[in-house]
Amino acid sequence: AFYRRRPLVNNISVVALEAWHLGLTVLFVVARLVSLLVAAALHAGRVDMSVLTESAGAIGPIDLDPLPSSYRKDLLLADAHRHPFIERLGAMYLMKIKHGAKFATTAGSVWRLLFVFALMPWLRKYRIASEVDLPEELVLQEIGTKPDHQYKKKIEQLEKKVRALQRMSEVRSNLGEIDDESTVDSK
């Protein structure tokens, strides 16, 4: 108020604008209440539609209360354009286009794994490993001071056993299909 030239006029205009805002707010709330009551009264006897559906406030092409849908649209617009995962994924795609084969290499993945193992060990249980990915135990083994060459042999043996079990399950499933066909033919 000290920097105004005419504080009395400014104070009166601020009070007038606040009163106008308060009157508009009350009018808006009353109009919305009336429209919701009209929509509820029109849909009171309907069995085929719930009062809380999105189309309950519409009478033909006229929407009695468009504010919830416009609010939902604003929320979706804000989320869709500012979602952190979409931004991060877009940044990764742009980096891959910019740097080509130099971006997202195996060496970088190993450094990322070392970083996660060393500084955030609780994230190990959320890690999804693919078949071509390095086993966590092998990376931890390589970090350690003692190189264990038998560990690599053990991994190869386990991979052979897994392949053999997969072949056996395929053979069993094929035999099961043949048995099912023979029982169908005999009936």
Short mmCIF file of N, CA and C in Angstrom, two decimals:
data_model
loop_
_atom_site.label_atom_id
_atom_site.label_comp_id
_atom_site.label_asym_id
_atom_site.label_seq_id
_atom_site.Cartn_x
_atom_site.Cartn_y
_atom_site.Cartn_z
N ALA A 1 0.81 -1.19 0.00
CA ALA A 1 0.00 0.00 0.00
C ALA A 1 0.86 1.25 0.00
N PHE A 2 2.12 1.14 0.40
CA PHE A 2 2.98 2.32 0.45
C PHE A 2 3.37 2.82 -0.95
N TYR A 3 3.35 1.96 -1.94
CA TYR A 3 3.82 2.34 -3.27
C TYR A 3 2.68 2.76 -4.20
N ARG A 4 1.47 2.78 -3.72
CA ARG A 4 0.34 3.17 -4.56
C ARG A 4 0.17 4.67 -4.52
N ARG A 5 -0.26 5.21 -5.65
CA ARG A 5 -0.48 6.66 -5.69
C ARG A 5 -1.78 7.03 -5.01
N ARG A 6 -2.83 6.19 -5.26
CA ARG A 6 -4.14 6.44 -4.64
C ARG A 6 -4.58 5.17 -3.91
N PRO A 7 -4.17 4.99 -2.68
CA PRO A 7 -4.48 3.75 -1.96
C PRO A 7 -5.98 3.54 -1.74
N LEU A 8 -6.74 4.58 -1.56
CA LEU A 8 -8.18 4.43 -1.31
C LEU A 8 -8.87 3.83 -2.53
N VAL A 9 -8.59 4.35 -3.70
CA VAL A 9 -9.20 3.84 -4.93
C VAL A 9 -8.77 2.40 -5.19
N ASN A 10 -7.49 2.12 -4.98
CA ASN A 10 -6.99 0.76 -5.19
C ASN A 10 -7.62 -0.22 -4.21
N ASN A 11 -7.75 0.15 -2.96
CA ASN A 11 -8.37 -0.74 -1.97
C ASN A 11 -9.84 -0.99 -2.31
N ILE A 12 -10.55 0.04 -2.73
CA ILE A 12 -11.96 -0.14 -3.10
C ILE A 12 -12.08 -1.05 -4.32
N SER A 13 -11.19 -0.90 -5.30
CA SER A 13 -11.26 -1.77 -6.49
C SER A 13 -10.93 -3.21 -6.14
N VAL A 14 -9.98 -3.42 -5.24
CA VAL A 14 -9.65 -4.80 -4.82
C VAL A 14 -10.83 -5.43 -4.09
N VAL A 15 -11.48 -4.68 -3.21
CA VAL A 15 -12.65 -5.21 -2.49
C VAL A 15 -13.78 -5.49 -3.47
N ALA A 16 -13.98 -4.62 -4.46
CA ALA A 16 -15.04 -4.84 -5.46
C ALA A 16 -14.75 -6.10 -6.29
N LEU A 17 -13.51 -6.29 -6.70
CA LEU A 17 -13.15 -7.49 -7.48
C LEU A 17 -13.30 -8.77 -6.65
N GLU A 18 -12.95 -8.70 -5.37
CA GLU A 18 -13.12 -9.87 -4.50
C GLU A 18 -14.61 -10.19 -4.30
N ALA A 19 -15.43 -9.17 -4.13
CA ALA A 19 -16.87 -9.38 -4.00
C ALA A 19 -17.45 -9.97 -5.28
N TRP A 20 -17.01 -9.47 -6.43
CA TRP A 20 -17.44 -10.02 -7.72
C TRP A 20 -17.02 -11.48 -7.84
N HIS A 21 -15.81 -11.80 -7.44
CA HIS A 21 -15.32 -13.17 -7.49
C HIS A 21 -16.14 -14.07 -6.56
N LEU A 22 -16.43 -13.61 -5.37
CA LEU A 22 -17.24 -14.38 -4.42
C LEU A 22 -18.64 -14.61 -4.97
N GLY A 23 -19.25 -13.57 -5.56
CA GLY A 23 -20.58 -13.72 -6.15
C GLY A 23 -20.58 -14.72 -7.32
N LEU A 24 -19.58 -14.64 -8.19
CA LEU A 24 -19.48 -15.59 -9.30
C LEU A 24 -19.30 -17.03 -8.80
N THR A 25 -18.50 -17.19 -7.75
CA THR A 25 -18.28 -18.53 -7.19
C THR A 25 -19.56 -19.12 -6.65
N VAL A 26 -20.31 -18.33 -5.89
CA VAL A 26 -21.58 -18.81 -5.34
C VAL A 26 -22.56 -19.13 -6.48
N LEU A 27 -22.65 -18.26 -7.47
CA LEU A 27 -23.54 -18.49 -8.61
C LEU A 27 -23.15 -19.77 -9.37
N PHE A 28 -21.84 -19.96 -9.56
CA PHE A 28 -21.35 -21.14 -10.26
C PHE A 28 -21.68 -22.42 -9.49
N VAL A 29 -21.49 -22.40 -8.17
CA VAL A 29 -21.79 -23.57 -7.34
C VAL A 29 -23.29 -23.88 -7.38
N VAL A 30 -24.13 -22.87 -7.30
CA VAL A 30 -25.58 -23.07 -7.33
C VAL A 30 -26.01 -23.60 -8.69
N ALA A 31 -25.46 -23.06 -9.77
CA ALA A 31 -25.82 -23.53 -11.12
C ALA A 31 -25.39 -24.98 -11.31
N ARG A 32 -24.23 -25.32 -10.82
CA ARG A 32 -23.76 -26.71 -10.95
C ARG A 32 -24.58 -27.65 -10.09
N LEU A 33 -24.98 -27.22 -8.91
CA LEU A 33 -25.82 -28.03 -8.04
C LEU A 33 -27.17 -28.28 -8.70
N VAL A 34 -27.75 -27.26 -9.29
CA VAL A 34 -29.04 -27.42 -9.97
C VAL A 34 -28.90 -28.38 -11.15
N SER A 35 -27.85 -28.25 -11.93
CA SER A 35 -27.69 -29.15 -13.08
C SER A 35 -27.48 -30.60 -12.63
N LEU A 36 -26.75 -30.81 -11.54
CA LEU A 36 -26.57 -32.18 -11.03
C LEU A 36 -27.87 -32.74 -10.48
N LEU A 37 -28.66 -31.90 -9.80
CA LEU A 37 -29.95 -32.37 -9.30
C LEU A 37 -30.90 -32.70 -10.45
N VAL A 38 -30.89 -31.91 -11.51
CA VAL A 38 -31.72 -32.20 -12.68
C VAL A 38 -31.30 -33.52 -13.32
N ALA A 39 -29.99 -33.73 -13.46
CA ALA A 39 -29.51 -34.99 -14.04
C ALA A 39 -29.87 -36.18 -13.16
N ALA A 40 -29.76 -36.02 -11.84
CA ALA A 40 -30.13 -37.11 -10.93
C ALA A 40 -31.63 -37.38 -10.98
N ALA A 41 -32.44 -36.32 -11.09
CA ALA A 41 -33.89 -36.51 -11.16
C ALA A 41 -34.30 -37.19 -12.47
N LEU A 42 -33.64 -36.87 -13.55
CA LEU A 42 -33.95 -37.51 -14.83
C LEU A 42 -33.55 -38.97 -14.88
N HIS A 43 -32.51 -39.33 -14.14
CA HIS A 43 -32.02 -40.71 -14.16
C HIS A 43 -32.43 -41.48 -12.91
N ALA A 44 -33.35 -40.96 -12.12
CA ALA A 44 -33.73 -41.62 -10.87
C ALA A 44 -34.42 -42.95 -11.10
N GLY A 45 -35.27 -43.04 -12.10
CA GLY A 45 -36.02 -44.27 -12.31
C GLY A 45 -35.39 -45.22 -13.30
N ARG A 46 -34.23 -44.90 -13.83
CA ARG A 46 -33.61 -45.75 -14.86
C ARG A 46 -32.90 -46.92 -14.21
N VAL A 47 -33.18 -48.10 -14.70
CA VAL A 47 -32.55 -49.30 -14.19
C VAL A 47 -31.33 -49.67 -15.04
N ASP A 48 -31.34 -49.29 -16.31
CA ASP A 48 -30.29 -49.69 -17.23
C ASP A 48 -29.02 -48.86 -17.10
N MET A 49 -29.03 -47.77 -16.35
CA MET A 49 -27.86 -46.91 -16.26
C MET A 49 -27.67 -46.45 -14.83
N SER A 50 -26.42 -46.47 -14.39
CA SER A 50 -26.10 -45.98 -13.05
C SER A 50 -26.05 -44.45 -13.07
N VAL A 51 -26.31 -43.85 -11.92
CA VAL A 51 -26.29 -42.40 -11.83
C VAL A 51 -24.85 -41.87 -11.96
N LEU A 52 -23.86 -42.70 -11.64
CA LEU A 52 -22.47 -42.26 -11.64
C LEU A 52 -21.74 -42.53 -12.95
N THR A 53 -22.41 -42.97 -13.99
CA THR A 53 -21.74 -43.18 -15.27
C THR A 53 -21.38 -41.85 -15.90
N GLU A 54 -20.51 -41.91 -16.90
CA GLU A 54 -20.07 -40.66 -17.54
C GLU A 54 -21.18 -40.01 -18.36
N SER A 55 -22.07 -40.81 -18.90
CA SER A 55 -23.13 -40.25 -19.75
C SER A 55 -24.40 -39.93 -18.96
N ALA A 56 -24.35 -40.03 -17.63
CA ALA A 56 -25.55 -39.77 -16.83
C ALA A 56 -25.93 -38.29 -16.85
N GLY A 57 -24.95 -37.41 -17.02
CA GLY A 57 -25.24 -35.98 -17.02
C GLY A 57 -25.59 -35.45 -18.39
N ALA A 58 -25.78 -36.31 -19.37
CA ALA A 58 -26.07 -35.86 -20.73
C ALA A 58 -27.51 -36.15 -21.09
N ILE A 59 -28.14 -35.19 -21.72
CA ILE A 59 -29.47 -35.37 -22.26
C ILE A 59 -29.34 -35.16 -23.77
N GLY A 60 -29.24 -36.25 -24.49
CA GLY A 60 -28.98 -36.16 -25.93
C GLY A 60 -27.60 -35.57 -26.16
N PRO A 61 -27.49 -34.57 -27.01
CA PRO A 61 -26.17 -33.96 -27.24
C PRO A 61 -25.78 -32.92 -26.20
N ILE A 62 -26.71 -32.59 -25.29
CA ILE A 62 -26.45 -31.55 -24.28
C ILE A 62 -25.86 -32.19 -23.03
N ASP A 63 -24.69 -31.71 -22.63
CA ASP A 63 -24.05 -32.21 -21.41
C ASP A 63 -24.34 -31.21 -20.29
N LEU A 64 -25.03 -31.69 -19.25
CA LEU A 64 -25.41 -30.80 -18.16
C LEU A 64 -24.21 -30.36 -17.31
N ASP A 65 -23.23 -31.24 -17.16
CA ASP A 65 -22.07 -30.92 -16.34
C ASP A 65 -20.80 -31.35 -17.06
N PRO A 66 -20.22 -30.48 -17.89
CA PRO A 66 -19.03 -30.88 -18.65
C PRO A 66 -17.72 -30.74 -17.87
N LEU A 67 -17.76 -30.23 -16.66
CA LEU A 67 -16.52 -29.96 -15.95
C LEU A 67 -15.73 -31.22 -15.56
N PRO A 68 -16.34 -32.32 -15.12
CA PRO A 68 -15.51 -33.49 -14.80
C PRO A 68 -14.74 -34.03 -16.01
N SER A 69 -15.39 -34.04 -17.18
CA SER A 69 -14.67 -34.55 -18.35
C SER A 69 -13.57 -33.59 -18.78
N SER A 70 -13.81 -32.28 -18.68
CA SER A 70 -12.74 -31.34 -19.05
C SER A 70 -11.60 -31.40 -18.03
N TYR A 71 -11.92 -31.61 -16.76
CA TYR A 71 -10.88 -31.75 -15.74
C TYR A 71 -10.05 -33.00 -16.01
N ARG A 72 -10.72 -34.11 -16.36
CA ARG A 72 -10.02 -35.35 -16.68
C ARG A 72 -9.14 -35.17 -17.92
N LYS A 73 -9.63 -34.45 -18.91
CA LYS A 73 -8.83 -34.18 -20.11
C LYS A 73 -7.58 -33.38 -19.77
N ASP A 74 -7.73 -32.37 -18.92
CA ASP A 74 -6.57 -31.58 -18.51
C ASP A 74 -5.54 -32.43 -17.78
N LEU A 75 -6.03 -33.31 -16.89
CA LEU A 75 -5.10 -34.19 -16.18
C LEU A 75 -4.37 -35.12 -17.13
N LEU A 76 -5.11 -35.70 -18.08
CA LEU A 76 -4.48 -36.61 -19.03
C LEU A 76 -3.48 -35.88 -19.93
N LEU A 77 -3.82 -34.67 -20.34
CA LEU A 77 -2.88 -33.89 -21.14
C LEU A 77 -1.60 -33.61 -20.37
N ALA A 78 -1.75 -33.23 -19.11
CA ALA A 78 -0.56 -32.94 -18.31
C ALA A 78 0.27 -34.19 -18.09
N ASP A 79 -0.38 -35.32 -17.80
CA ASP A 79 0.36 -36.55 -17.58
C ASP A 79 1.00 -37.07 -18.85
N ALA A 80 0.29 -36.99 -19.96
CA ALA A 80 0.82 -37.54 -21.20
C ALA A 80 2.02 -36.75 -21.70
N HIS A 81 2.04 -35.46 -21.47
CA HIS A 81 3.13 -34.66 -22.01
C HIS A 81 4.28 -34.46 -21.03
N ARG A 82 4.08 -34.84 -19.78
CA ARG A 82 5.14 -34.64 -18.81
C ARG A 82 5.49 -35.91 -18.04
N HIS A 83 5.17 -37.05 -18.58
CA HIS A 83 5.43 -38.29 -17.85
C HIS A 83 6.92 -38.59 -17.85
N PRO A 84 7.50 -38.88 -16.68
CA PRO A 84 8.96 -39.05 -16.62
C PRO A 84 9.46 -40.26 -17.42
N PHE A 85 8.69 -41.34 -17.46
CA PHE A 85 9.17 -42.51 -18.21
C PHE A 85 9.20 -42.23 -19.70
N ILE A 86 8.19 -41.51 -20.20
CA ILE A 86 8.16 -41.18 -21.61
C ILE A 86 9.30 -40.23 -21.95
N GLU A 87 9.56 -39.27 -21.07
CA GLU A 87 10.67 -38.35 -21.30
C GLU A 87 12.00 -39.10 -21.30
N ARG A 88 12.18 -39.99 -20.34
CA ARG A 88 13.44 -40.73 -20.26
C ARG A 88 13.61 -41.64 -21.47
N LEU A 89 12.54 -42.31 -21.88
CA LEU A 89 12.61 -43.18 -23.05
C LEU A 89 12.91 -42.38 -24.31
N GLY A 90 12.28 -41.23 -24.45
CA GLY A 90 12.57 -40.37 -25.60
C GLY A 90 14.01 -39.89 -25.60
N ALA A 91 14.54 -39.55 -24.43
CA ALA A 91 15.94 -39.13 -24.34
C ALA A 91 16.87 -40.26 -24.74
N MET A 92 16.52 -41.48 -24.32
CA MET A 92 17.36 -42.63 -24.69
C MET A 92 17.33 -42.87 -26.19
N TYR A 93 16.16 -42.78 -26.82
CA TYR A 93 16.07 -42.96 -28.26
C TYR A 93 16.87 -41.89 -29.00
N LEU A 94 16.77 -40.65 -28.53
CA LEU A 94 17.52 -39.58 -29.19
C LEU A 94 19.02 -39.77 -29.01
N MET A 95 19.44 -40.24 -27.84
CA MET A 95 20.86 -40.50 -27.62
C MET A 95 21.35 -41.64 -28.52
N LYS A 96 20.50 -42.66 -28.70
CA LYS A 96 20.87 -43.78 -29.57
C LYS A 96 20.99 -43.30 -31.01
N ILE A 97 20.10 -42.41 -31.44
CA ILE A 97 20.18 -41.87 -32.80
C ILE A 97 21.43 -41.00 -32.95
N LYS A 98 21.72 -40.20 -31.93
CA LYS A 98 22.86 -39.28 -32.01
C LYS A 98 24.19 -40.02 -31.99
N HIS A 99 24.34 -41.00 -31.06
CA HIS A 99 25.63 -41.64 -30.88
C HIS A 99 25.77 -42.98 -31.58
N GLY A 100 24.69 -43.55 -32.05
CA GLY A 100 24.75 -44.80 -32.81
C GLY A 100 25.22 -45.97 -31.97
N ALA A 101 26.23 -46.69 -32.48
CA ALA A 101 26.72 -47.90 -31.81
C ALA A 101 27.51 -47.58 -30.54
N LYS A 102 27.87 -46.32 -30.34
CA LYS A 102 28.63 -45.96 -29.14
C LYS A 102 27.72 -45.85 -27.91
N PHE A 103 26.42 -45.81 -28.12
CA PHE A 103 25.48 -45.65 -27.00
C PHE A 103 24.89 -47.01 -26.63
N ALA A 104 24.79 -47.29 -25.35
CA ALA A 104 24.20 -48.52 -24.80
C ALA A 104 25.00 -49.75 -25.24
N THR A 105 26.26 -49.76 -24.91
CA THR A 105 27.13 -50.89 -25.23
C THR A 105 27.15 -51.87 -24.06
N THR A 106 27.78 -53.02 -24.27
CA THR A 106 27.89 -54.03 -23.21
C THR A 106 28.75 -53.51 -22.07
N ALA A 107 29.81 -52.79 -22.40
CA ALA A 107 30.66 -52.23 -21.35
C ALA A 107 29.88 -51.26 -20.47
N GLY A 108 29.04 -50.44 -21.08
CA GLY A 108 28.22 -49.53 -20.30
C GLY A 108 27.23 -50.27 -19.41
N SER A 109 26.68 -51.38 -19.92
CA SER A 109 25.76 -52.17 -19.11
C SER A 109 26.46 -52.79 -17.91
N VAL A 110 27.70 -53.25 -18.12
CA VAL A 110 28.47 -53.83 -17.00
C VAL A 110 28.77 -52.76 -15.97
N TRP A 111 29.15 -51.56 -16.41
CA TRP A 111 29.40 -50.48 -15.46
C TRP A 111 28.14 -50.12 -14.68
N ARG A 112 27.00 -50.14 -15.38
CA ARG A 112 25.74 -49.87 -14.70
C ARG A 112 25.45 -50.93 -13.65
N LEU A 113 25.71 -52.21 -14.00
CA LEU A 113 25.50 -53.29 -13.03
C LEU A 113 26.43 -53.13 -11.83
N LEU A 114 27.69 -52.79 -12.08
CA LEU A 114 28.61 -52.58 -10.97
C LEU A 114 28.14 -51.45 -10.07
N PHE A 115 27.67 -50.39 -10.68
CA PHE A 115 27.16 -49.26 -9.91
C PHE A 115 25.97 -49.68 -9.04
N VAL A 116 25.06 -50.42 -9.63
CA VAL A 116 23.87 -50.85 -8.89
C VAL A 116 24.25 -51.82 -7.78
N PHE A 117 25.15 -52.78 -8.09
CA PHE A 117 25.55 -53.75 -7.06
C PHE A 117 26.26 -53.08 -5.90
N ALA A 118 27.08 -52.09 -6.20
CA ALA A 118 27.88 -51.46 -5.16
C ALA A 118 27.09 -50.45 -4.34
N LEU A 119 26.30 -49.62 -5.01
CA LEU A 119 25.66 -48.51 -4.30
C LEU A 119 24.19 -48.73 -3.96
N MET A 120 23.52 -49.61 -4.69
CA MET A 120 22.10 -49.84 -4.43
C MET A 120 21.80 -51.34 -4.43
N PRO A 121 22.29 -52.08 -3.45
CA PRO A 121 22.12 -53.54 -3.48
C PRO A 121 20.67 -53.99 -3.34
N TRP A 122 19.80 -53.16 -2.77
CA TRP A 122 18.40 -53.54 -2.62
C TRP A 122 17.67 -53.61 -3.95
N LEU A 123 18.24 -53.05 -5.02
CA LEU A 123 17.60 -53.09 -6.32
C LEU A 123 17.86 -54.39 -7.08
N ARG A 124 18.69 -55.28 -6.53
CA ARG A 124 19.01 -56.53 -7.23
C ARG A 124 17.78 -57.39 -7.45
N LYS A 125 16.89 -57.40 -6.49
CA LYS A 125 15.72 -58.28 -6.62
C LYS A 125 14.75 -57.81 -7.70
N TYR A 126 14.85 -56.55 -8.13
CA TYR A 126 13.97 -56.04 -9.18
C TYR A 126 14.58 -56.16 -10.57
N ARG A 127 15.79 -56.66 -10.65
CA ARG A 127 16.49 -56.74 -11.93
C ARG A 127 15.95 -57.89 -12.75
N ILE A 128 15.65 -57.65 -14.01
CA ILE A 128 15.17 -58.68 -14.92
C ILE A 128 16.31 -59.03 -15.85
N ALA A 129 16.77 -60.25 -15.77
CA ALA A 129 17.91 -60.67 -16.58
C ALA A 129 17.42 -61.49 -17.77
N SER A 130 18.01 -61.26 -18.93
CA SER A 130 17.67 -62.04 -20.11
C SER A 130 18.67 -63.17 -20.27
N GLU A 131 18.48 -64.00 -21.29
CA GLU A 131 19.38 -65.14 -21.49
C GLU A 131 20.78 -64.70 -21.87
N VAL A 132 20.91 -63.62 -22.61
CA VAL A 132 22.23 -63.17 -23.05
C VAL A 132 22.90 -62.29 -22.01
N ASP A 133 22.21 -61.96 -20.94
CA ASP A 133 22.75 -61.09 -19.91
C ASP A 133 23.76 -61.86 -19.06
N LEU A 134 24.68 -61.14 -18.47
CA LEU A 134 25.66 -61.76 -17.59
C LEU A 134 25.01 -62.13 -16.27
N PRO A 135 25.29 -63.33 -15.73
CA PRO A 135 24.73 -63.68 -14.42
C PRO A 135 25.29 -62.77 -13.32
N GLU A 136 24.47 -62.50 -12.37
CA GLU A 136 24.87 -61.60 -11.29
C GLU A 136 26.04 -62.18 -10.50
N GLU A 137 26.02 -63.49 -10.27
CA GLU A 137 27.09 -64.12 -9.51
C GLU A 137 28.42 -64.01 -10.24
N LEU A 138 28.37 -64.12 -11.56
CA LEU A 138 29.61 -64.01 -12.34
C LEU A 138 30.19 -62.60 -12.25
N VAL A 139 29.33 -61.61 -12.30
CA VAL A 139 29.82 -60.23 -12.17
C VAL A 139 30.40 -60.01 -10.78
N LEU A 140 29.72 -60.51 -9.76
CA LEU A 140 30.24 -60.38 -8.41
C LEU A 140 31.55 -61.13 -8.25
N GLN A 141 31.68 -62.29 -8.91
CA GLN A 141 32.91 -63.07 -8.87
C GLN A 141 34.07 -62.29 -9.49
N GLU A 142 33.77 -61.61 -10.63
CA GLU A 142 34.82 -60.85 -11.31
C GLU A 142 35.21 -59.62 -10.51
N ILE A 143 34.31 -59.11 -9.70
CA ILE A 143 34.65 -57.96 -8.86
C ILE A 143 35.61 -58.38 -7.76
N GLY A 144 35.42 -59.61 -7.25
CA GLY A 144 36.25 -60.10 -6.15
C GLY A 144 37.71 -60.25 -6.53
N THR A 145 38.53 -60.63 -5.54
CA THR A 145 39.97 -60.71 -5.76
C THR A 145 40.39 -62.08 -6.29
N LYS A 146 39.64 -63.14 -5.98
CA LYS A 146 40.03 -64.48 -6.40
C LYS A 146 39.29 -64.86 -7.67
N PRO A 147 40.02 -65.10 -8.76
CA PRO A 147 39.33 -65.61 -9.95
C PRO A 147 39.09 -67.10 -9.81
N ASP A 148 37.85 -67.53 -10.04
CA ASP A 148 37.49 -68.94 -9.93
C ASP A 148 37.09 -69.43 -11.31
N HIS A 149 37.96 -70.22 -11.92
CA HIS A 149 37.70 -70.70 -13.27
C HIS A 149 36.69 -71.86 -13.27
N GLN A 150 36.56 -72.53 -12.14
CA GLN A 150 35.60 -73.63 -12.09
C GLN A 150 34.16 -73.12 -12.11
N TYR A 151 34.01 -71.88 -11.72
CA TYR A 151 32.67 -71.30 -11.75
C TYR A 151 32.14 -71.24 -13.18
N LYS A 152 33.00 -70.87 -14.13
CA LYS A 152 32.60 -70.83 -15.53
C LYS A 152 32.22 -72.22 -16.04
N LYS A 153 32.99 -73.22 -15.62
CA LYS A 153 32.67 -74.60 -16.01
C LYS A 153 31.32 -75.02 -15.42
N LYS A 154 31.09 -74.61 -14.19
CA LYS A 154 29.83 -74.96 -13.54
C LYS A 154 28.65 -74.33 -14.28
N ILE A 155 28.82 -73.07 -14.72
CA ILE A 155 27.77 -72.40 -15.48
C ILE A 155 27.49 -73.15 -16.78
N GLU A 156 28.55 -73.56 -17.47
CA GLU A 156 28.38 -74.31 -18.72
C GLU A 156 27.66 -75.63 -18.47
N GLN A 157 28.00 -76.31 -17.38
CA GLN A 157 27.33 -77.57 -17.05
C GLN A 157 25.84 -77.33 -16.77
N LEU A 158 25.55 -76.30 -16.02
CA LEU A 158 24.15 -75.99 -15.70
C LEU A 158 23.38 -75.61 -16.96
N GLU A 159 24.01 -74.86 -17.87
CA GLU A 159 23.33 -74.51 -19.11
C GLU A 159 23.04 -75.75 -19.95
N LYS A 160 23.97 -76.72 -19.97
CA LYS A 160 23.73 -77.98 -20.68
C LYS A 160 22.56 -78.74 -20.07
N LYS A 161 22.49 -78.76 -18.73
CA LYS A 161 21.39 -79.45 -18.06
C LYS A 161 20.06 -78.78 -18.39
N VAL A 162 20.06 -77.46 -18.42
CA VAL A 162 18.83 -76.73 -18.74
C VAL A 162 18.38 -77.07 -20.16
N ARG A 163 19.32 -77.08 -21.10
CA ARG A 163 18.97 -77.43 -22.48
C ARG A 163 18.43 -78.84 -22.57
N ALA A 164 19.05 -79.79 -21.84
CA ALA A 164 18.58 -81.17 -21.86
C ALA A 164 17.18 -81.27 -21.27
N LEU A 165 16.91 -80.55 -20.20
CA LEU A 165 15.57 -80.57 -19.60
C LEU A 165 14.53 -79.95 -20.54
N GLN A 166 14.92 -78.90 -21.25
CA GLN A 166 14.00 -78.29 -22.21
C GLN A 166 13.67 -79.27 -23.33
N ARG A 167 14.70 -80.00 -23.81
CA ARG A 167 14.44 -81.01 -24.86
C ARG A 167 13.53 -82.12 -24.35
N MET A 168 13.75 -82.54 -23.11
CA MET A 168 12.90 -83.61 -22.54
C MET A 168 11.46 -83.14 -22.41
N SER A 169 11.28 -81.88 -21.99
CA SER A 169 9.90 -81.40 -21.84
C SER A 169 9.23 -81.27 -23.21
N GLU A 170 9.99 -80.89 -24.24
CA GLU A 170 9.42 -80.84 -25.59
C GLU A 170 9.02 -82.22 -26.07
N VAL A 171 9.87 -83.21 -25.81
CA VAL A 171 9.55 -84.59 -26.22
C VAL A 171 8.32 -85.08 -25.48
N ARG A 172 8.24 -84.80 -24.18
CA ARG A 172 7.07 -85.24 -23.41
C ARG A 172 5.80 -84.57 -23.90
N SER A 173 5.89 -83.29 -24.22
CA SER A 173 4.69 -82.61 -24.73
C SER A 173 4.29 -83.16 -26.08
N ASN A 174 5.26 -83.51 -26.91
CA ASN A 174 4.94 -84.13 -28.21
C ASN A 174 4.32 -85.50 -28.02
N LEU A 175 4.85 -86.29 -27.06
CA LEU A 175 4.27 -87.60 -26.79
C LEU A 175 2.86 -87.47 -26.23
N GLY A 176 2.64 -86.45 -25.41
CA GLY A 176 1.29 -86.22 -24.87
C GLY A 176 0.31 -85.89 -25.97
N GLU A 177 0.74 -85.15 -26.98
CA GLU A 177 -0.14 -84.83 -28.10
C GLU A 177 -0.46 -86.09 -28.90
N ILE A 178 0.53 -86.97 -29.07
CA ILE A 178 0.29 -88.21 -29.81
C ILE A 178 -0.66 -89.12 -29.04
N ASP A 179 -0.49 -89.22 -27.70
CA ASP A 179 -1.39 -90.04 -26.89
C ASP A 179 -2.81 -89.49 -26.95
N ASP A 180 -2.97 -88.18 -26.92
CA ASP A 180 -4.30 -87.59 -27.00
C ASP A 180 -4.97 -87.91 -28.33
N GLU A 181 -4.19 -87.89 -29.43
CA GLU A 181 -4.76 -88.19 -30.75
C GLU A 181 -5.16 -89.67 -30.83
N SER A 182 -4.37 -90.57 -30.24
CA SER A 182 -4.71 -92.01 -30.32
C SER A 182 -5.94 -92.32 -29.48
N THR A 183 -6.12 -91.66 -28.35
CA THR A 183 -7.33 -91.92 -27.55
C THR A 183 -8.56 -91.37 -28.25
N VAL A 184 -8.42 -90.28 -28.99
CA VAL A 184 -9.54 -89.73 -29.71
C VAL A 184 -9.93 -90.65 -30.87
N ASP A 185 -8.93 -91.21 -31.56
CA ASP A 185 -9.21 -92.12 -32.68
C ASP A 185 -9.86 -93.40 -32.21
N SER A 186 -9.48 -93.91 -31.03
CA SER A 186 -10.05 -95.16 -30.56
C SER A 186 -11.50 -95.02 -30.12
N LYS A 187 -11.91 -93.83 -29.73
CA LYS A 187 -13.29 -93.62 -29.30
C LYS A 187 -14.13 -93.46 -30.51
#
